Amino acid sequence: MYIPIILGTAREGRESEKVARFMLAKAAEFGLESEIIDVRDYRLPATDDSKTSEAAARLKERVLRADGIVIVSPEYNHGYPGELKMMLDLLYAEYFGKPVGICGVSSGVFGGARMIEHLIATCVRFHMLPTGEVLYFPKVQELFDDSGAIKKEAYHRRAEKFLAVLAGYAERLGGTGRDAHS
């Protein structure tokens, strides 16, 4: 089962990358095929004709193949990063019926909760299926050691539950390549 992880910020020094790498390792332990899809690789100079861009073609291939999607995103000013929205907007029909799990990241105590609410609404508009199982990573700057390892053991159990729910959705929905528009 292929469930890629979208890393939703291109900011220098992004703490969210530690969360994405943690989730990638947990996905591998769970037996999932995964990779990080980094918004840095999908930056657009403008949105004109972006759906026909090389970046859109690369993203389309990955999304169509995906059985589900994990999005790791920080909260910026109660929302999610603009570059994540621009990358998601490269596609539309390809997201149809894909289960999605969201990991919120923040330097404060809420763990991206306000961002998650906004992102869920966007995912629903894309006809993705948010699982309802989310992971919050508050005070992210304190959660990982210098080598990038997570310090709190409880996150291992939380990530396993999160991935089990997401994989369960994907399995019940029938797997790769669901596209209601083909």
C-alpha positions as a printed Julia matrix, in Angstrom:
182×3 Matrix{Float64}:
   0.0    0.0     0.0
   1.42   3.36   -1.09
   0.72   6.35    1.18
   2.97   9.34    0.48
   3.58  12.14    2.98
   3.15  15.71    1.77
   5.49  18.12    3.56
   3.52  21.35    3.38
   6.04  24.13    3.97
   9.07  25.4     2.09
  10.34  27.67    4.86
  14.03  27.57    5.74
  14.66  25.86    9.08
  11.26  24.15    8.97
  10.6   22.0    12.03
   7.84  20.2    10.1
  10.48  18.28    8.2
  11.35  16.41   11.42
   7.69  15.39   11.75
   7.53  14.28    8.1
  10.68  12.15    8.54
   9.26  10.65   11.73
   6.02   9.77    9.9
   8.01   8.33    6.99
   9.89   6.02    9.38
   6.63   5.02   11.1
   5.03   4.28    7.71
   7.94   1.99    6.85
   7.65   0.21   10.22
   3.92  -0.18    9.54
   4.73  -1.88    6.23
   3.61   0.94    3.96
   5.4    2.14    0.89
   5.88   5.87    1.29
   7.96   8.87    0.37
   7.99  12.56    1.19
   6.43  14.84   -1.4
   8.04  18.18   -0.6
   6.27  21.42   -1.58
   9.72  22.83   -2.35
   9.74  20.61   -5.43
   6.43  22.04   -6.66
   6.93  25.77   -6.32
   5.38  27.78   -9.12
   6.37  31.2   -10.38
   2.68  31.87  -11.11
  -0.56  29.93  -11.18
  -1.29  30.55  -14.88
  -1.57  27.23  -16.74
  -0.14  25.44  -13.71
  -2.28  22.33  -14.31
  -0.29  21.64  -17.48
   3.11  22.11  -15.84
   5.77  19.46  -15.37
   5.21  19.76  -11.61
   1.51  18.96  -12.04
   2.35  15.88  -14.11
   4.76  14.63  -11.42
   2.23  15.22   -8.66
  -0.59  13.64  -10.67
   1.4   10.43  -11.08
   2.0   10.15   -7.34
  -1.53  11.07   -6.28
  -3.19   8.68   -8.73
  -0.96   5.89   -7.43
  -1.62   6.74   -3.78
  -3.97   4.65   -1.68
  -4.11   7.5     0.83
  -2.23  10.66    1.72
  -0.64  12.08    4.85
  -0.24  15.85    5.01
   2.26  17.32    7.49
   1.81  21.05    7.78
   2.68  23.82   10.18
   0.18  26.4    11.32
   0.98  29.89   10.07
  -1.35  32.61   11.37
  -4.2   30.14   12.03
  -3.93  28.66    8.51
  -1.76  26.47    6.35
   1.05  27.65    4.06
   0.2   29.21    0.72
   2.68  26.98   -1.1
   0.77  23.92    0.15
  -2.48  25.34   -1.25
  -0.81  26.14   -4.57
   0.61  22.62   -4.81
  -2.71  20.99   -3.94
  -4.44  23.2    -6.54
  -2.29  21.68   -9.3
  -4.8   18.79   -9.31
  -8.47  18.24   -8.58
 -10.14  15.06   -9.86
  -7.08  12.99   -8.96
  -7.83  13.42   -5.24
 -11.33  11.97   -5.52
 -11.96   9.38   -2.81
  -8.44   9.44   -1.39
  -8.37   9.12    2.39
  -6.22  11.76    4.02
  -4.69  12.05    7.47
  -3.36  15.37    8.71
  -0.47  16.09   11.08
  -0.47  19.59   12.54
   2.76  21.23   13.64
   3.26  24.35   15.72
   5.75  26.03   17.99
   2.88  26.81   20.37
   0.64  24.62   22.49
  -2.16  23.94   20.0
  -0.22  21.71   17.6
  -1.71  23.21   14.48
  -5.33  22.65   15.53
  -6.63  25.79   13.82
  -4.73  25.0    10.62
  -6.13  21.47   10.6
  -9.7   22.8    10.61
  -8.95  24.91    7.51
  -7.11  22.11    5.75
  -9.89  19.59    6.39
 -12.35  21.92    4.65
 -10.02  22.18    1.65
  -9.55  18.41    1.51
 -13.31  17.87    1.58
 -13.68  20.3    -1.33
 -11.19  18.14   -3.24
 -13.43  15.13   -2.44
 -10.74  13.6    -0.25
 -11.89  11.74    2.83
 -10.35  13.08    6.05
 -10.17  10.17    8.46
 -10.88  12.18   11.59
  -7.72  10.76   13.14
  -5.24  13.65   13.34
  -1.87  14.06   15.0
  -0.88  17.23   16.8
   2.79  18.14   17.26
   2.76  21.15   19.64
   5.98  22.85   20.72
   7.71  20.94   17.94
  11.04  22.58   18.76
  11.03  20.56   22.01
   9.82  17.2    20.61
  12.96  16.06   18.77
  16.57  15.62   19.84
  19.57  16.89   17.89
  19.66  13.75   15.73
  15.99  14.19   14.74
  14.62  11.4    16.97
  11.36  12.06   18.74
  11.76  12.32   22.52
   8.26  11.32   23.65
   7.45   7.62   23.33
   3.69   8.28   23.21
   4.1    9.62   19.67
   5.06   6.16   18.43
   1.7    4.75   19.58
  -0.2    7.78   18.28
   1.45   7.5    14.86
   0.71   3.78   14.68
  -2.97   4.39   15.45
  -3.09   7.26   12.92
  -1.56   5.07   10.19
  -3.78   2.09   11.07
  -6.9    4.23   10.64
  -5.63   5.74    7.37
  -4.61   2.34    5.97
  -7.97   0.92    7.07
  -9.8    3.59    5.09
  -7.59   2.95    2.05
  -8.14  -0.79    2.23
 -11.91  -0.48    2.56
 -12.04   1.99   -0.33
 -10.35  -0.41   -2.68
  -6.8    0.75   -3.11
  -4.78   2.35   -5.86
  -6.02   4.4    -8.71
  -9.58   5.19   -7.66
 -10.65   7.91  -10.02
 -14.35   8.62  -10.4
 -13.65  10.79  -13.42
 -12.0    8.23  -15.69
